[in-house]
mmCIF file of C-alpha atoms in Angstrom:
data_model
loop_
_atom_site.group_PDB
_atom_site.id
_atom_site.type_symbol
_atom_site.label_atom_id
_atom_site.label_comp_id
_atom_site.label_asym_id
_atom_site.label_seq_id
_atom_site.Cartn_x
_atom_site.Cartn_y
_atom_site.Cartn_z
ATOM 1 C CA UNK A 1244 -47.158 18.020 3.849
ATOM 2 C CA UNK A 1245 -48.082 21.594 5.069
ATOM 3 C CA UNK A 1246 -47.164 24.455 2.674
ATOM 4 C CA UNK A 1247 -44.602 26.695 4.096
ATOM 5 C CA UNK A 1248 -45.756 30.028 4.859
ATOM 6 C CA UNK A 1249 -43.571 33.115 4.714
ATOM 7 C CA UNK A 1250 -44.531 36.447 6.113
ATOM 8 C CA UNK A 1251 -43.095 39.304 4.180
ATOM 9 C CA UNK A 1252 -42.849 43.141 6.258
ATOM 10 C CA UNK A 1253 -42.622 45.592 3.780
ATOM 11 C CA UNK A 1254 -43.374 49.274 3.546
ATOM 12 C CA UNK A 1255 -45.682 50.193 1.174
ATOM 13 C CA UNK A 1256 -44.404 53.939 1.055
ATOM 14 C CA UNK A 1257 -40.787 52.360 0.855
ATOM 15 C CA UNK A 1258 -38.204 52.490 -2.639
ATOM 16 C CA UNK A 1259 -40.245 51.123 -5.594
ATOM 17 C CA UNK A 1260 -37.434 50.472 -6.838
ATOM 18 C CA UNK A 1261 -35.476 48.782 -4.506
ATOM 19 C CA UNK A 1262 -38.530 46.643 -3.766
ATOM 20 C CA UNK A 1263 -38.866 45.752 -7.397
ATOM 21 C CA UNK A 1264 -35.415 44.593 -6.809
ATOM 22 C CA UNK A 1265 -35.778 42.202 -4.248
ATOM 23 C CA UNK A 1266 -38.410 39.318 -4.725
ATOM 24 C CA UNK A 1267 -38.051 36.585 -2.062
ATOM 25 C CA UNK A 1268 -40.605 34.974 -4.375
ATOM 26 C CA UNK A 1269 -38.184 34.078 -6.817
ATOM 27 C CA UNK A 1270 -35.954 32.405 -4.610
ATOM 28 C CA UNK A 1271 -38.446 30.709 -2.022
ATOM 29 C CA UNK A 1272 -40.589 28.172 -4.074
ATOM 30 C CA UNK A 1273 -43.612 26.603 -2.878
ATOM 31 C CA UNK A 1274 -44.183 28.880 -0.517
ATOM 32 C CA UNK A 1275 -48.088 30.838 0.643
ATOM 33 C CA UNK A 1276 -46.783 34.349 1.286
ATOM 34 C CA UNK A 1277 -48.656 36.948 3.507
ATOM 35 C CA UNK A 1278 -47.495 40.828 3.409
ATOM 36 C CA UNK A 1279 -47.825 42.786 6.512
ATOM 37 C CA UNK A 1280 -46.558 46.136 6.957
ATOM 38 C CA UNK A 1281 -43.568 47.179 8.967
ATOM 39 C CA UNK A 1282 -45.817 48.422 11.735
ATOM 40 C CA UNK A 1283 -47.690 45.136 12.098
ATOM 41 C CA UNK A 1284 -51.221 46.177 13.350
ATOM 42 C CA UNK A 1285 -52.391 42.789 13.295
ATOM 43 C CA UNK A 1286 -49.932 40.518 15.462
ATOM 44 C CA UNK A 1287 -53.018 38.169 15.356
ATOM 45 C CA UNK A 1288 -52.028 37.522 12.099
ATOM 46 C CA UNK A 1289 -48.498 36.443 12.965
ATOM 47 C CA UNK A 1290 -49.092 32.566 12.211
ATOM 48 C CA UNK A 1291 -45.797 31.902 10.265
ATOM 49 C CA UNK A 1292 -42.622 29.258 9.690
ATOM 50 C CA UNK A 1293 -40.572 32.012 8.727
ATOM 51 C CA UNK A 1294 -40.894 35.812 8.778
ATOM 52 C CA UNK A 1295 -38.492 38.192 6.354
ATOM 53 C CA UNK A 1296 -37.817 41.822 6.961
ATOM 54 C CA UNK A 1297 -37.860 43.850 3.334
ATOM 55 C CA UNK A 1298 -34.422 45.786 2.511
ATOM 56 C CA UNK A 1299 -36.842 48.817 1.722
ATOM 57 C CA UNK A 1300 -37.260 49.611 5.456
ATOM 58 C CA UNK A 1301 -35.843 52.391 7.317
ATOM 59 C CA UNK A 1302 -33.624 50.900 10.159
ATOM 60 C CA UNK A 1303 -35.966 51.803 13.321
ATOM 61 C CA UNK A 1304 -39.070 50.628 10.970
ATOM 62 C CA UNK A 1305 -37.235 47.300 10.847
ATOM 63 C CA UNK A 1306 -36.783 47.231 14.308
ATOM 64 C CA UNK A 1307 -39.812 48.384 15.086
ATOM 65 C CA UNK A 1308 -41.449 45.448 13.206
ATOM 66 C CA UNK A 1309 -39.179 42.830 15.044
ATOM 67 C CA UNK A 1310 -39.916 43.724 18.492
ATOM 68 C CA UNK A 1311 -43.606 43.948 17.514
ATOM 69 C CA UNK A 1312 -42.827 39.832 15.842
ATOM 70 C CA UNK A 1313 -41.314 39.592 19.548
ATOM 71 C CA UNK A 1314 -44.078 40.158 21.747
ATOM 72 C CA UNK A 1315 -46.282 38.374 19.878
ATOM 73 C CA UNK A 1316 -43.887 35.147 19.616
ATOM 74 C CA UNK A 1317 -40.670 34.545 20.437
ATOM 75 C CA UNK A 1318 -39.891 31.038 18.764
ATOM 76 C CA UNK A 1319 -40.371 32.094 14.587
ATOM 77 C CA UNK A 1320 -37.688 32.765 12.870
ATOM 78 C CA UNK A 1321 -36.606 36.507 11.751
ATOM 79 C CA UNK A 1322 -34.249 36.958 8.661
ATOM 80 C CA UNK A 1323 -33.753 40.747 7.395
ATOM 81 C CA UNK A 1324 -33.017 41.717 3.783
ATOM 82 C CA UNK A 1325 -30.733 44.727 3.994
ATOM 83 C CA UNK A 1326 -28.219 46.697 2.440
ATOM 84 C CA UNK A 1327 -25.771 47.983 5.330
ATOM 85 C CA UNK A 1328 -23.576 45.195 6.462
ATOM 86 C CA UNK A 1329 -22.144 47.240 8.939
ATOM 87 C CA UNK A 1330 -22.836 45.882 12.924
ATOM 88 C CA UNK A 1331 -23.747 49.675 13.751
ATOM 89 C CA UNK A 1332 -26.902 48.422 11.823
ATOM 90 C CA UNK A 1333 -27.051 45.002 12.526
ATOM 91 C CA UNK A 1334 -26.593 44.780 16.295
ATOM 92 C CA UNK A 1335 -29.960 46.731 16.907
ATOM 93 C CA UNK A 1336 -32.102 44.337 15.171
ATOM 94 C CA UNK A 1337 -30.294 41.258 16.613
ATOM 95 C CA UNK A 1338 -30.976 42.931 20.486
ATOM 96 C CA UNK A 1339 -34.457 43.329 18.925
ATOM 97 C CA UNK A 1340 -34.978 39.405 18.287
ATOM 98 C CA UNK A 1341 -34.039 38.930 15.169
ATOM 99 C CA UNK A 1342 -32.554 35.514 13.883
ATOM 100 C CA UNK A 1343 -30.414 35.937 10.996
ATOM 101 C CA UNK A 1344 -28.843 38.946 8.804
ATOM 102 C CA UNK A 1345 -28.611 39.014 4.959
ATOM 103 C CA UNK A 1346 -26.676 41.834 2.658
ATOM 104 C CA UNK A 1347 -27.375 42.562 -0.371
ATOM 105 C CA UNK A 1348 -26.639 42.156 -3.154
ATOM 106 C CA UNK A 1349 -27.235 38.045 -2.476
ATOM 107 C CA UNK A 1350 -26.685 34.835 -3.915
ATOM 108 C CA UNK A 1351 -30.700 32.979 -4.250
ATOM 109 C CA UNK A 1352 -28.935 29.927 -3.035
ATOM 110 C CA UNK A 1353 -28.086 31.581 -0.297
ATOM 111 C CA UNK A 1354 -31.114 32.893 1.087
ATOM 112 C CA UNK A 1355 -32.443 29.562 0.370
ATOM 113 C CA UNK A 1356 -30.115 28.064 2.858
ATOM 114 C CA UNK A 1357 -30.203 30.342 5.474
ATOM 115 C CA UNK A 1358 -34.064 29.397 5.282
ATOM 116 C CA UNK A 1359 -33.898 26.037 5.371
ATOM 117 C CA UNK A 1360 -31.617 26.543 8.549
ATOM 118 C CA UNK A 1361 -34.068 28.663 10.290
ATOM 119 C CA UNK A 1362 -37.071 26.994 9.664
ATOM 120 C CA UNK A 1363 -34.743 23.111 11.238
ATOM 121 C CA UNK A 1364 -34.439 25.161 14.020
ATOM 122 C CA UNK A 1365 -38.093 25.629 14.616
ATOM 123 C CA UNK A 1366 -38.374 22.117 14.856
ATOM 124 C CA UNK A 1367 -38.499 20.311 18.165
ATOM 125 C CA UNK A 1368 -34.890 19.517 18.902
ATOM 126 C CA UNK A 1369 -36.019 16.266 20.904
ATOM 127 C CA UNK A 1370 -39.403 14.714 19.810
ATOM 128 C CA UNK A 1371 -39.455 12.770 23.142
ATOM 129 C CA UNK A 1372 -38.806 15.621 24.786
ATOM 130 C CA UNK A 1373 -40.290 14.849 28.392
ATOM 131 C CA UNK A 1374 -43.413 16.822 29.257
ATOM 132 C CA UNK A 1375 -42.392 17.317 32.390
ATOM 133 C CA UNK A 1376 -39.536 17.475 34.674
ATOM 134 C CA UNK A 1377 -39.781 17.173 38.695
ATOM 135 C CA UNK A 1378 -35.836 18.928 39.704
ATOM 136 C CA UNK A 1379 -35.299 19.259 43.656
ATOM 137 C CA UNK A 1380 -38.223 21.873 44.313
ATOM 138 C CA UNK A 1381 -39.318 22.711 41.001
ATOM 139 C CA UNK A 1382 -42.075 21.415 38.457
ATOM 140 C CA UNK A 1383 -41.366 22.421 34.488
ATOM 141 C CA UNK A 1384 -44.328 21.773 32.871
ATOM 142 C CA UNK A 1385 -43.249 22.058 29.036
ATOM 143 C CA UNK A 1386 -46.471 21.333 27.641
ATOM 144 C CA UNK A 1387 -47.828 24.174 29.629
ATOM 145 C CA UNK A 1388 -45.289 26.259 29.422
ATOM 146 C CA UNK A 1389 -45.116 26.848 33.257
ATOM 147 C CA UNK A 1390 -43.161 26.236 36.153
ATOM 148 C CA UNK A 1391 -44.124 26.394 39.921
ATOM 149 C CA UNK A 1392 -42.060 25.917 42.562
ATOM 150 C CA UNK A 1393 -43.240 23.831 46.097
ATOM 151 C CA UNK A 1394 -46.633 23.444 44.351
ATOM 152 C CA UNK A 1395 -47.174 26.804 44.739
ATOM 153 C CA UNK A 1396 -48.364 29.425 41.997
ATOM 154 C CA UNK A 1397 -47.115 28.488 38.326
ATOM 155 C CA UNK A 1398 -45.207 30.874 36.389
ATOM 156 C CA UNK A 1399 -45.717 31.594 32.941
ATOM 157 C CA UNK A 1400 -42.517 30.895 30.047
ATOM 158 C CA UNK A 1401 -41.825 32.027 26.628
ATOM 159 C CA UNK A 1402 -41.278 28.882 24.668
ATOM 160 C CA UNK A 1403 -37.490 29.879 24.567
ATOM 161 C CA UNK A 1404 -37.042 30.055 28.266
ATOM 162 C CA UNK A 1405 -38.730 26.151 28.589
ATOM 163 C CA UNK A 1406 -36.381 24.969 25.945
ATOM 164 C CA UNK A 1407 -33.609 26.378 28.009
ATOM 165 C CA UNK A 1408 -35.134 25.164 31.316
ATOM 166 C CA UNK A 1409 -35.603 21.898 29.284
ATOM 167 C CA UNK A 1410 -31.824 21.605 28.893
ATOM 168 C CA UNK A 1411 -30.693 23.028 32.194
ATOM 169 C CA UNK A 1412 -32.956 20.382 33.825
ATOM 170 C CA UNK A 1413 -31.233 17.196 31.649
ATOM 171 C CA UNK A 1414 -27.862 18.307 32.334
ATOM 172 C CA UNK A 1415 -28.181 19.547 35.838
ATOM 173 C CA UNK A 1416 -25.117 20.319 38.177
ATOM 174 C CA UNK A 1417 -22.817 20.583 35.755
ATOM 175 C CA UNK A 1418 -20.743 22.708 33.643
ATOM 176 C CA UNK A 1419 -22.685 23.451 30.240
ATOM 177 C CA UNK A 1420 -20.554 25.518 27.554
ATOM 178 C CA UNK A 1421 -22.333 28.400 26.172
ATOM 179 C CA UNK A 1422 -21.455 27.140 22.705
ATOM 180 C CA UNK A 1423 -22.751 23.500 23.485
ATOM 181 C CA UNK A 1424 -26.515 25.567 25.219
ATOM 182 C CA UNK A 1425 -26.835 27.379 21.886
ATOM 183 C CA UNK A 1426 -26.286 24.427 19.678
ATOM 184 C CA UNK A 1427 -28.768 22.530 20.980
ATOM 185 C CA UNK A 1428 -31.260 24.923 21.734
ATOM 186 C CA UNK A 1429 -31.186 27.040 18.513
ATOM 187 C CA UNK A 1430 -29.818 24.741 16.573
ATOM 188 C CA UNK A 1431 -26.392 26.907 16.140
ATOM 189 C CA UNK A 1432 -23.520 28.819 17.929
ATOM 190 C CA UNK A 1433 -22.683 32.805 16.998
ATOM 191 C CA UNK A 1434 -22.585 35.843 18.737
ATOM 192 C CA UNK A 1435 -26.007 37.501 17.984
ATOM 193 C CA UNK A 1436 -27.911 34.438 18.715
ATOM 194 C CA UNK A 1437 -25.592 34.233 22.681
ATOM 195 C CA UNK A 1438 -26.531 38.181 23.218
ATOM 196 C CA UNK A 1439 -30.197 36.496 22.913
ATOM 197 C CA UNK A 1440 -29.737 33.935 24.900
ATOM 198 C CA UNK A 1441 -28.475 36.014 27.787
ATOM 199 C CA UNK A 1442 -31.586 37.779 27.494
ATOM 200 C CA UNK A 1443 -33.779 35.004 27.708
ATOM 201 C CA UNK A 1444 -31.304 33.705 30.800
ATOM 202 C CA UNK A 1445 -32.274 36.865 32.919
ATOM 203 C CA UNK A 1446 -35.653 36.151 32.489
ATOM 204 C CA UNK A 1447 -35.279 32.848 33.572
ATOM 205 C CA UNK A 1448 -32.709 34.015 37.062
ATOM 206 C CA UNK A 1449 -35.838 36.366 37.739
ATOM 207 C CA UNK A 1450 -38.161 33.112 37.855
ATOM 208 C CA UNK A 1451 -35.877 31.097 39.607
ATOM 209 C CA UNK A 1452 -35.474 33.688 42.264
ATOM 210 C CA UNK A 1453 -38.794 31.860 43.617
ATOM 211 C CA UNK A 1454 -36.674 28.743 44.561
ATOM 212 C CA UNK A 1455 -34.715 28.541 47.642
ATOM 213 C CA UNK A 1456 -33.048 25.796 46.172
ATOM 214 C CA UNK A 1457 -32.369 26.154 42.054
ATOM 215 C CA UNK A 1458 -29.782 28.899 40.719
ATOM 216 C CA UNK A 1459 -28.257 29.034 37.861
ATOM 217 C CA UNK A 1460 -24.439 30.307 38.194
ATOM 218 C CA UNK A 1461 -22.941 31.960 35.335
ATOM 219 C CA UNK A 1462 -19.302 30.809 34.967
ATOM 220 C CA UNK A 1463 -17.180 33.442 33.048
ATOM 221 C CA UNK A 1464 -15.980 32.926 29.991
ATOM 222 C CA UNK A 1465 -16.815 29.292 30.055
ATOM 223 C CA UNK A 1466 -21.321 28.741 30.620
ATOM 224 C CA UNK A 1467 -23.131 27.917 32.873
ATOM 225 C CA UNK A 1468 -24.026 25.017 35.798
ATOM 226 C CA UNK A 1469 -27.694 25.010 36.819
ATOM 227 C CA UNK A 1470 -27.481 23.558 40.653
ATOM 228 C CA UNK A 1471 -30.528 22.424 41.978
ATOM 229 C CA UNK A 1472 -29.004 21.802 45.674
ATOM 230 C CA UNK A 1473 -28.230 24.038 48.674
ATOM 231 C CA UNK A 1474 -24.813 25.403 48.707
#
């Protein structure tokens, strides 16, 4: 089986003290680790199952680092380390792209956990997951990561946007629940992870606007139906 491989950010400038502190090492076994700093001048080098934010970072150098993660990939998982637990903190990283929050001081077991979840996620929800799916004008190419519309020029996804695609095209013409899209897309239903999601759904209305047929209404308070017919 492959090793797991963990990507630390850290700050080499940052609280010796505080980083002497925290060791993901001793908590994550079996693991190849690779350290980057905070203001990741090699996003080449992002080839990771998991990537963890050090507590030692300033808050903008944290979110610096996860919107760099971000443009680079938008499908590995994010946890940060830190010791505010206040949402004035948090929400900036999660609109950044990051996954999953930890305060410390921390049970092991629990980062341990919240890795474990992060990295299921990661894995294909549906291993027979269609490579592609022909709805009313459209061609989703998931393999590709493309969609055209009328056999006319493809456009390019982020692998989030053709897992959401994915799902909008199974279900089609009917009412999906937020809860139920984020479930089975990431795996799990919160807040942080729906403010993503309606990122990632903007992106996908701005594609779509290509189609004189697909739209995806947005049905307040409730989710979402993804018509694929003339109204």
């Amino acid at each position: 089986m492959e090793s797991l491989k963990v990507i630390i950010v850290r700050d080499n400038k940052g609280n010796p003290l505080l980083a002497k502190k925290f060791s993901v090492e001793e908590f994550i076994k079996g693991c190849v680790f690779q350290y980057e700093n905070w203001k990741i001048s090699r996003p080449q080098a992002l080839k990771a199952h998991l990537i963890i934010i050090c507590p030692e970072l300033e808050l903008y150098q944290a979110k610096h680092a996860v919107k760099k993660i971000r443009e680079r990939s938008d499908v590995i998982p994010i946890i940060a380390i830190r010791l505010e637990n206040s949402i004035v903190y948090k929400a900036p990283l999660f609109d950044a792209g990051l996954d999953d929050y930890l305060c410390m001081p921390f049970d092991g077991r629990e980062l341990t956990y919240r890795v474990d979840a992060l990295i299921r996620r990661t894995i294909p929800l549906n291993s027979d997951m269609p490579e592609t799916f022909q709805i009313a004008d459209s061609l989703l190419d998931y393999s590709r990561l493309t969609i055209r519309f009328n056999a006319d020029k493809a456009f390019r996804l982020t692998q989030r946007q053709a897992d959401l695609l994915c799902f909008f095209c199974k279900h089609p013409d009917v009412l999906l629940k937020r809860g139920e899209i984020l479930t089975h897309v990431w795996g799990k239903d919160d807040y942080f992870l729906g403010r993503s999601m309606d990122v990632i759904i903007t992106g996908i209305r701005k594609i779509l606007s290509a189609s004189p047929v697909i739209r995806l209404e947005t049905i307040h308070g409730k989710g979402f139906i993804f018509h694929t017919n003339k109204k």
